[in-house]
CSV table of C-alpha atoms and ligand atoms in Angstrom, one decimal:
chain,number,residue,atom,x,y,z
A,1,MET,CA,29.1,-3.9,24.8
A,2,ALA,CA,27.5,-2.0,27.7
A,3,SER,CA,23.8,-1.2,27.1
A,4,LYS,CA,22.9,2.4,26.7
A,5,VAL,CA,20.9,3.7,29.7
A,6,GLY,CA,17.2,4.2,29.0
A,7,HIS,CA,13.8,2.8,29.6
A,8,PHE,CA,10.2,2.7,28.4
A,9,VAL,CA,7.9,5.1,30.2
A,10,CYS,CA,4.1,4.9,30.2
A,11,LEU,CA,2.5,8.1,29.0
A,12,GLN,CA,-0.4,7.6,31.3
A,13,SER,CA,1.1,6.5,34.6
A,14,GLY,CA,4.8,7.2,34.3
A,15,GLU,CA,5.5,3.6,35.1
A,16,GLN,CA,8.9,2.4,33.7
A,17,TYR,CA,9.9,-0.8,31.9
A,18,THR,CA,13.2,-2.1,30.8
A,19,LEU,CA,14.4,-1.7,27.2
A,20,GLN,CA,16.0,-5.1,27.3
A,21,GLN,CA,12.7,-6.9,26.7
A,22,ALA,CA,10.3,-6.7,23.7
A,23,ARG,CA,7.4,-4.5,24.4
A,24,TRP,CA,5.2,-2.0,22.5
A,25,CYS,CA,2.6,-0.9,25.2
A,26,SER,CA,2.3,-0.7,28.9
A,27,GLU,CA,0.9,-3.6,31.1
A,28,GLN,CA,-2.4,-1.7,31.0
A,29,GLY,CA,-2.3,-1.3,27.3
A,30,ASN,CA,-1.3,2.4,27.2
A,31,LEU,CA,1.1,4.3,25.0
A,32,LEU,CA,4.8,4.3,25.8
A,33,ASP,CA,7.6,6.7,25.2
A,34,ILE,CA,11.3,6.2,25.7
A,35,GLN,CA,13.4,8.0,28.2
A,36,PHE,CA,16.9,8.1,27.0
A,37,ASN,CA,20.0,10.3,27.4
A,38,PRO,CA,21.4,10.8,24.0
A,39,THR,CA,24.8,12.3,23.4
A,40,PHE,CA,26.1,14.1,20.2
A,41,PRO,CA,29.9,13.8,19.7
A,42,LEU,CA,29.8,16.1,16.7
A,43,ASP,CA,33.4,15.5,15.5
A,44,LYS,CA,32.8,11.8,15.4
A,45,ILE,CA,29.4,12.1,13.8
A,46,GLN,CA,30.7,14.2,10.9
A,47,LYS,CA,33.3,11.5,10.0
A,48,ARG,CA,30.7,8.7,9.8
A,49,PRO,CA,28.9,7.4,6.7
A,50,LYS,CA,26.0,9.6,5.5
A,51,ASN,CA,23.0,7.8,6.9
A,52,LEU,CA,20.9,8.1,10.1
A,53,TRP,CA,23.1,5.6,12.0
A,54,ARG,CA,25.8,8.4,12.2
A,55,TYR,CA,23.8,9.5,15.3
A,56,TRP,CA,24.6,6.2,17.0
A,57,GLU,CA,24.9,7.7,20.5
A,58,ALA,CA,21.4,9.1,20.2
A,59,LEU,CA,19.7,5.9,19.2
A,60,PRO,CA,18.6,3.3,21.9
A,61,ILE,CA,20.2,0.3,20.2
A,62,ASP,CA,22.9,-1.6,22.2
A,63,SER,CA,24.9,-3.5,19.6
A,64,PRO,CA,26.0,-2.3,16.2
A,65,THR,CA,25.5,-5.9,15.0
A,66,SER,CA,21.7,-5.3,15.5
A,67,ILE,CA,21.6,-2.6,12.9
A,68,VAL,CA,19.2,-3.3,10.0
A,69,SER,CA,19.9,-0.6,7.4
A,70,PHE,CA,19.6,0.2,3.7
A,71,SER,CA,21.5,3.5,4.4
A,72,GLU,CA,18.4,5.5,5.0
A,73,GLY,CA,18.4,9.2,6.0
A,74,ALA,CA,20.9,11.9,5.0
A,75,THR,CA,18.4,13.1,2.5
A,76,PRO,CA,19.1,16.3,0.5
A,77,LEU,CA,17.8,19.7,1.5
A,78,ASN,CA,16.7,21.6,-1.6
A,79,THR,CA,15.1,25.0,-2.1
A,80,LEU,CA,11.8,25.6,-3.8
A,81,GLU,CA,10.7,29.2,-4.5
A,82,PHE,CA,7.1,30.4,-4.2
A,83,GLU,CA,6.6,33.9,-5.4
A,84,GLY,CA,10.3,34.6,-4.9
A,85,LYS,CA,10.3,33.3,-1.3
A,86,PRO,CA,12.4,30.2,-0.5
A,87,LEU,CA,10.9,27.0,1.1
A,88,ARG,CA,13.5,24.5,2.0
A,89,VAL,CA,12.4,21.0,1.2
A,90,LYS,CA,13.9,17.8,2.5
A,91,LEU,CA,13.8,15.0,0.0
A,92,GLU,CA,12.4,12.2,2.2
A,93,TYR,CA,11.0,10.3,-0.8
A,94,LEU,CA,14.6,9.3,-1.6
A,95,ASN,CA,14.6,6.9,1.3
A,96,PRO,CA,15.0,3.2,0.4
A,97,THR,CA,11.2,2.3,0.2
A,98,GLY,CA,10.2,5.7,-1.1
A,99,SER,CA,9.0,7.5,2.1
A,100,PHE,CA,10.3,9.0,5.4
A,101,LYS,CA,8.8,5.9,7.2
A,102,ASP,CA,12.2,4.2,6.6
A,103,ARG,CA,13.8,6.3,9.4
A,104,GLY,CA,11.5,4.9,12.1
A,105,THR,CA,11.5,1.4,10.6
A,106,SER,CA,15.3,1.1,10.5
A,107,VAL,CA,15.6,1.8,14.2
A,108,LEU,CA,12.5,-0.2,15.2
A,109,VAL,CA,13.5,-3.3,13.2
A,110,SER,CA,17.0,-3.1,14.5
A,111,LYS,CA,15.6,-3.2,18.1
A,112,LEU,CA,13.3,-6.1,17.1
A,113,LYS,CA,16.4,-8.0,15.9
A,114,GLU,CA,18.2,-7.2,19.1
A,115,TRP,CA,15.3,-8.6,21.1
A,116,GLY,CA,15.1,-11.7,18.9
A,117,VAL,CA,11.6,-11.1,17.7
A,118,GLN,CA,10.8,-13.4,14.8
A,119,GLN,CA,7.3,-12.4,13.6
A,120,VAL,CA,5.5,-9.0,13.7
A,121,VAL,CA,2.1,-7.5,12.8
A,122,GLU,CA,1.6,-3.9,11.4
A,123,ASP,CA,-1.2,-2.0,9.9
A,124,SER,CA,-0.8,0.8,7.4
A,125,SER,CA,-2.5,2.7,4.5
A,126,GLY,CA,0.6,1.8,2.5
A,127,ASN,CA,4.0,3.5,3.1
A,128,ALA,CA,4.6,2.2,6.7
A,129,GLY,CA,3.6,-1.3,5.6
A,130,ALA,CA,6.0,-1.3,2.7
A,131,SER,CA,8.8,0.0,4.9
A,132,ILE,CA,8.2,-2.7,7.6
A,133,ALA,CA,8.0,-5.3,4.9
A,134,ALA,CA,11.4,-4.4,3.4
A,135,TYR,CA,13.3,-4.1,6.6
A,136,CYS,CA,11.8,-7.3,8.0
A,137,ALA,CA,12.9,-9.0,4.7
A,138,LYS,CA,16.4,-7.9,5.4
A,139,ALA,CA,16.3,-8.9,9.1
A,140,GLY,CA,14.7,-12.3,8.4
A,141,ILE,CA,11.5,-11.4,10.4
A,142,LYS,CA,8.1,-12.5,9.2
A,143,ALA,CA,5.8,-9.5,8.6
A,144,ASN,CA,2.0,-9.6,8.6
A,145,VAL,CA,0.7,-6.3,7.2
A,146,PHE,CA,-3.0,-5.2,7.5
A,147,VAL,CA,-4.0,-2.8,4.8
A,148,PRO,CA,-7.3,-1.2,3.9
A,149,ALA,CA,-8.8,-3.0,0.9
A,150,HIS,CA,-9.1,0.3,-0.9
A,151,ALA,CA,-5.3,1.2,-0.5
A,152,SER,CA,-3.4,2.1,-3.6
A,153,PRO,CA,-2.8,-1.1,-5.6
A,154,SER,CA,0.9,-0.2,-6.2
A,155,LYS,CA,1.5,0.1,-2.4
A,156,ILE,CA,-0.1,-3.3,-1.8
A,157,ALA,CA,2.0,-4.8,-4.6
A,158,GLN,CA,5.1,-3.3,-3.0
A,159,ILE,CA,4.4,-4.8,0.4
A,160,ARG,CA,3.7,-8.2,-1.2
A,161,ALA,CA,6.8,-8.0,-3.3
A,162,TYR,CA,9.0,-7.7,-0.2
A,163,GLY,CA,7.5,-11.0,0.9
A,164,ALA,CA,5.1,-9.8,3.7
A,165,GLN,CA,1.8,-11.5,4.4
A,166,ILE,CA,-0.9,-9.1,3.3
A,167,HIS,CA,-4.3,-9.0,5.2
A,168,LEU,CA,-6.8,-6.9,3.2
A,169,ILE,CA,-9.5,-5.4,5.5
A,170,GLU,CA,-12.8,-3.8,4.3
A,171,GLY,CA,-13.9,-0.6,6.0
A,172,SER,CA,-12.3,2.4,7.7
A,173,ARG,CA,-8.6,2.8,8.7
A,174,ASP,CA,-9.8,2.3,12.3
A,175,LYS,CA,-11.2,-1.1,11.4
A,176,VAL,CA,-7.8,-2.1,9.9
A,177,ALA,CA,-6.0,-1.1,13.1
A,178,GLN,CA,-8.5,-3.1,15.2
A,179,ALA,CA,-7.9,-6.2,13.1
A,180,ALA,CA,-4.1,-5.8,13.6
A,181,LEU,CA,-4.5,-5.3,17.3
A,182,GLN,CA,-6.3,-8.7,17.5
A,183,LEU,CA,-3.2,-10.4,16.1
A,184,ALA,CA,-1.0,-8.3,18.4
A,185,HIS,CA,-2.2,-10.4,21.2
A,186,GLU,CA,0.0,-13.2,19.8
A,187,LEU,CA,2.6,-11.4,17.7
A,188,HIS,CA,4.8,-8.4,18.4
A,189,TYR,CA,3.0,-5.2,17.2
A,190,ALA,CA,5.5,-3.3,15.1
A,191,SER,CA,3.1,-0.4,14.8
A,192,HIS,CA,4.4,2.9,13.5
A,193,VAL,CA,1.7,4.6,15.7
A,194,TRP,CA,2.1,2.7,18.9
A,195,HIS,CA,5.8,1.8,18.9
A,196,PRO,CA,8.1,4.4,20.6
A,197,LEU,CA,11.1,2.8,18.9
A,198,PHE,CA,9.7,4.0,15.6
A,199,ILE,CA,9.5,7.6,16.9
A,200,GLN,CA,13.1,7.3,18.0
A,201,GLY,CA,14.1,6.8,14.3
A,202,MET,CA,12.0,9.8,13.3
A,203,LYS,CA,13.9,12.2,15.5
A,204,THR,CA,16.9,11.8,13.1
A,205,PHE,CA,15.0,14.1,10.7
A,206,ALA,CA,15.5,16.9,13.2
A,207,TYR,CA,19.1,16.1,13.7
A,208,GLU,CA,19.8,16.2,10.0
A,209,LEU,CA,18.0,19.5,9.5
A,210,CYS,CA,20.3,21.0,12.0
A,211,GLU,CA,23.5,19.3,10.9
A,212,GLN,CA,22.7,20.4,7.3
A,213,SER,CA,22.7,24.1,8.5
A,214,ARG,CA,25.9,23.8,10.5
A,215,TRP,CA,24.0,22.8,13.6
A,216,GLN,CA,21.6,25.7,13.4
A,217,ALA,CA,17.9,25.0,13.8
A,218,PRO,CA,15.5,26.3,11.2
A,219,ASP,CA,12.8,28.8,12.4
A,220,THR,CA,9.8,26.8,11.4
A,221,VAL,CA,9.1,23.2,10.3
A,222,VAL,CA,5.8,22.3,8.5
A,223,LEU,CA,4.9,18.7,9.0
A,224,PRO,CA,2.1,16.2,8.2
A,225,ALA,CA,-0.3,15.7,11.1
A,226,GLY,CA,-1.6,12.1,10.4
A,227,ASN,CA,-0.6,9.8,13.3
A,228,GLY,CA,2.2,12.3,14.1
A,229,SER,CA,5.2,10.0,14.1
A,230,LEU,CA,7.3,12.6,12.3
A,231,LEU,CA,5.9,15.5,14.2
A,232,ILE,CA,6.5,13.9,17.6
A,233,GLY,CA,9.8,12.6,16.5
A,234,CYS,CA,10.9,16.0,15.2
A,235,TYR,CA,9.9,17.7,18.5
A,236,ILE,CA,11.9,15.1,20.6
A,237,GLY,CA,14.9,15.4,18.3
A,238,PHE,CA,15.0,19.2,18.6
A,239,ARG,CA,14.4,19.0,22.3
A,240,GLU,CA,17.4,16.6,22.7
A,241,LEU,CA,19.6,19.0,20.7
A,242,LYS,CA,18.5,21.9,22.8
A,243,GLN,CA,19.1,20.0,26.0
A,244,ALA,CA,22.6,19.1,24.7
A,245,GLY,CA,23.3,22.8,24.2
A,246,ILE,CA,23.7,22.3,20.4
A,247,ILE,CA,20.8,24.5,19.3
A,248,GLY,CA,19.4,27.5,21.1
A,249,ARG,CA,15.6,26.9,20.7
A,250,ILE,CA,13.1,24.5,19.3
A,251,PRO,CA,11.6,25.6,16.0
A,252,LYS,CA,8.0,26.4,15.6
A,253,LEU,CA,6.2,23.2,14.4
A,254,ILE,CA,3.1,23.5,12.1
A,255,GLY,CA,1.0,20.5,11.6
A,256,VAL,CA,-0.9,20.2,8.4
A,257,GLN,CA,-4.2,18.3,8.0
A,258,PRO,CA,-6.5,17.9,5.0
A,259,GLN,CA,-9.7,19.9,5.7
A,260,HIS,CA,-11.7,16.7,5.0
A,261,CYS,CA,-10.0,15.0,8.0
A,262,ALA,CA,-8.8,17.6,10.5
A,263,PRO,CA,-9.6,16.4,14.1
A,264,LEU,CA,-6.4,18.0,15.6
A,265,TYR,CA,-7.0,21.3,13.8
A,266,GLU,CA,-10.5,21.4,15.2
A,267,ALA,CA,-9.3,20.4,18.7
A,268,PHE,CA,-6.6,23.0,18.6
A,269,VAL,CA,-9.0,25.8,17.6
A,270,LYS,CA,-11.6,24.8,20.1
A,271,GLY,CA,-9.1,24.0,22.9
A,272,LYS,CA,-10.6,20.5,23.3
A,273,LEU,CA,-9.3,17.1,22.4
A,274,PRO,CA,-10.5,15.3,19.2
A,275,LYS,CA,-14.0,13.9,19.7
A,276,ALA,CA,-14.6,10.1,19.6
A,277,ASP,CA,-17.4,10.7,17.0
A,278,TYR,CA,-15.3,12.9,14.7
A,279,GLN,CA,-16.6,12.2,11.1
A,280,ALA,CA,-14.0,12.5,8.4
A,281,LYS,CA,-14.6,12.7,4.6
A,282,PRO,CA,-12.5,11.0,2.0
A,283,THR,CA,-9.3,12.8,1.1
A,284,LEU,CA,-6.6,12.8,-1.6
A,285,ALA,CA,-4.2,12.8,1.3
A,286,GLU,CA,-4.7,9.2,2.2
A,287,GLY,CA,-1.6,9.1,4.5
A,288,MET,CA,-3.3,11.7,6.7
A,289,ALA,CA,-6.8,10.2,6.7
A,290,VAL,CA,-6.6,9.6,10.5
A,291,ALA,CA,-9.8,10.5,12.2
A,292,HIS,CA,-8.7,9.4,15.7
A,293,PRO,CA,-5.0,9.9,16.1
A,294,LEU,CA,-3.9,7.7,19.0
A,295,ARG,CA,-1.1,10.2,19.9
A,296,GLY,CA,-3.3,13.3,19.3
A,297,LYS,CA,-2.9,14.7,22.8
A,298,GLN,CA,0.9,14.4,22.5
A,299,MET,CA,0.9,16.1,19.1
A,300,ILE,CA,-1.2,19.0,20.3
A,301,GLN,CA,1.1,19.4,23.4
A,302,TYR,CA,4.3,19.4,21.3
A,303,VAL,CA,2.8,21.8,18.7
A,304,GLU,CA,1.8,24.2,21.6
A,305,LEU,CA,5.1,23.9,23.4
A,306,SER,CA,6.9,24.8,20.1
A,307,GLY,CA,4.7,27.9,19.6
A,308,GLY,CA,3.2,26.5,16.4
A,309,LYS,CA,-0.3,25.5,15.3
A,310,PHE,CA,-2.4,23.2,13.1
A,311,VAL,CA,-3.6,24.4,9.7
A,312,THR,CA,-5.8,22.8,7.0
A,313,VAL,CA,-5.6,22.5,3.2
A,314,THR,CA,-8.5,21.9,0.8
A,315,GLU,CA,-8.8,19.0,-1.7
A,316,SER,CA,-8.3,21.4,-4.5
A,317,GLU,CA,-5.1,22.9,-3.0
A,318,ILE,CA,-3.8,19.3,-2.6
A,319,ALA,CA,-4.6,18.5,-6.2
A,320,HIS,CA,-3.0,21.7,-7.5
A,321,MET,CA,0.1,21.3,-5.5
A,322,THR,CA,0.6,17.7,-6.5
A,323,LEU,CA,0.6,18.8,-10.2
A,324,GLU,CA,2.6,21.9,-9.5
A,325,LEU,CA,5.4,20.0,-7.7
A,326,ALA,CA,5.5,17.4,-10.5
A,327,ARG,CA,5.9,20.2,-13.1
A,328,ARG,CA,8.8,21.4,-11.1
A,329,GLY,CA,10.4,17.9,-11.2
A,330,TYR,CA,9.2,16.6,-7.9
A,331,LEU,CA,6.8,13.7,-8.4
A,332,VAL,CA,5.4,13.2,-4.9
A,333,GLU,CA,2.2,11.6,-3.6
A,334,PRO,CA,-0.8,13.9,-2.8
A,335,THR,CA,-0.3,13.4,1.0
A,336,CYS,CA,3.1,15.0,0.5
A,337,ALA,CA,1.8,17.8,-1.6
A,338,ALA,CA,-0.8,18.6,1.1
A,339,VAL,CA,2.1,19.4,3.5
A,340,VAL,CA,3.8,21.7,0.9
A,341,ALA,CA,0.4,23.4,0.2
A,342,GLY,CA,0.2,24.2,3.9
A,343,ALA,CA,3.9,25.3,4.0
A,344,ARG,CA,3.4,27.6,0.9
A,345,HIS,CA,0.4,29.3,2.6
A,346,TYR,CA,2.4,29.9,5.8
A,347,LEU,CA,5.5,31.2,3.8
A,348,LEU,CA,3.5,33.7,1.7
A,349,HIS,CA,1.1,34.9,4.3
A,350,GLU,CA,2.6,34.6,7.8
A,351,ALA,CA,6.4,34.1,7.7
A,352,LEU,CA,8.7,37.0,8.6
A,353,PRO,CA,11.0,38.1,5.7
A,354,ASP,CA,14.0,36.1,6.9
A,355,GLU,CA,12.2,33.2,8.5
A,356,VAL,CA,13.8,29.9,7.5
A,357,VAL,CA,10.8,27.5,6.7
A,358,VAL,CA,11.3,23.8,6.0
A,359,ALA,CA,9.0,21.0,4.9
A,360,PRO,CA,9.6,17.4,4.1
A,361,LEU,CA,8.8,15.9,0.7
A,362,THR,CA,7.4,12.8,2.5
A,363,ALA,CA,6.9,10.2,-0.2
A,364,THR,CA,7.3,9.4,-3.9
A,365,GLY,CA,4.5,9.8,-6.4
A,366,LEU,CA,5.4,6.6,-8.2
A,367,LYS,CA,3.3,4.6,-5.8
A,368,SER,CA,0.3,6.9,-6.4
A,369,ILE,CA,0.6,7.2,-10.1
A,370,ASP,CA,-3.1,6.1,-10.6
A,371,THR,CA,-4.3,9.1,-8.5
A,372,ILE,CA,-1.9,11.4,-10.3
A,373,GLN,CA,-3.1,10.1,-13.7
A,374,LYS,CA,-6.7,11.0,-12.6
A,375,LEU,CA,-5.6,14.5,-11.5
A,376,LEU,CA,-4.0,15.0,-14.9
A,377,GLY,CA,-7.4,14.2,-16.5
B,1,PLP,C1,2.7,8.2,7.1
B,1,PLP,C2,2.6,9.4,6.1
B,1,PLP,C3,2.2,10.6,6.6
B,1,PLP,C4,1.6,10.9,7.9
B,1,PLP,O1,2.7,10.9,8.8
B,1,PLP,P1,2.5,10.8,10.4
B,1,PLP,O2,3.9,10.8,10.9
B,1,PLP,O3,1.7,9.6,10.6
B,1,PLP,O4,1.8,12.0,10.8
B,1,PLP,C5,2.2,11.7,5.7
B,1,PLP,N1,2.7,11.5,4.4
B,1,PLP,C6,3.1,10.3,3.9
B,1,PLP,C7,3.5,10.2,2.5
B,1,PLP,C8,3.1,9.2,4.8
B,1,PLP,O5,3.5,8.0,4.3
């Protein structure tokens, strides 16, 4: 089969690299993106099975035999009312390993299989590690996952259960990433932060949002702003649909951060990039405890281009929303509730009467049941 036309591009220098060879950073060690011309044959797409691979012509994988899939994506779009106003929520926790990370992982691991990669390293506070572990198990790729020693025990168990090699690291999330980078000198770094193929999977979230509304984009999407894989992927997805003439404009993107760890919010308000010495405090939103987001500049740029902004939520708002969502039948982890708390505030205080506002329910609460038990008292 003919390969789809595309290449890696260095975010720093613009230098290009072939997509035919395994790579996760530039020769100089800088971040990469992928330049790729997706197409959207809508009549074909709508006849295909309900998972993210229905957008085949928009994904930079050459052969269908490379696909590593558990039928991820195609998550339901429900409505939650807050004081009579509708918030549309996309049930990303229904993905195969319990979080939206499966979108990025399915596309990334499919490319790893296409490249013939046999062993990878990844670092994660839990959900990305579990996702990589599961998809690597299916692909027959050996996964080494670096995790903070204080990560949720059920997430660590999930990663081990899929058969990955766990490396527990004491200290901050940054320390864990440094340890993984060491091993990345020898093994392929399947990082959900570094790897542009992971972001290529994330963009399907934007495609689905539009397809679920008869190819109409929502007005506003409220997203987690941790490492930004979903936020960046979402922007790229909407931009591609706009370039293809399928939607008229890119929705406003609002990035939510916990007040205890809000480097991008501060940078956005002050008009300066996150400082190297930014000090974060512990937060219930462990999936967004990212003090130095590697793609921070890119996140700020995309949020600005979309006409959106960054907002923060307090620990008490996160705790309350975790319990409120559970009482409404949505058992999600606190990091997920943080995003909904931000979306609720926007919906009630800033949205126009008919504005369509969407947020993802990013991950199941079943892996964070210890924390939820503490919140219940
Ligand atoms: C990874 C993760 C986040 C942060 O997402 P980014 O794409 O890194 O910003 C938020 N919530 C949950 C549940 C996660 O697993």
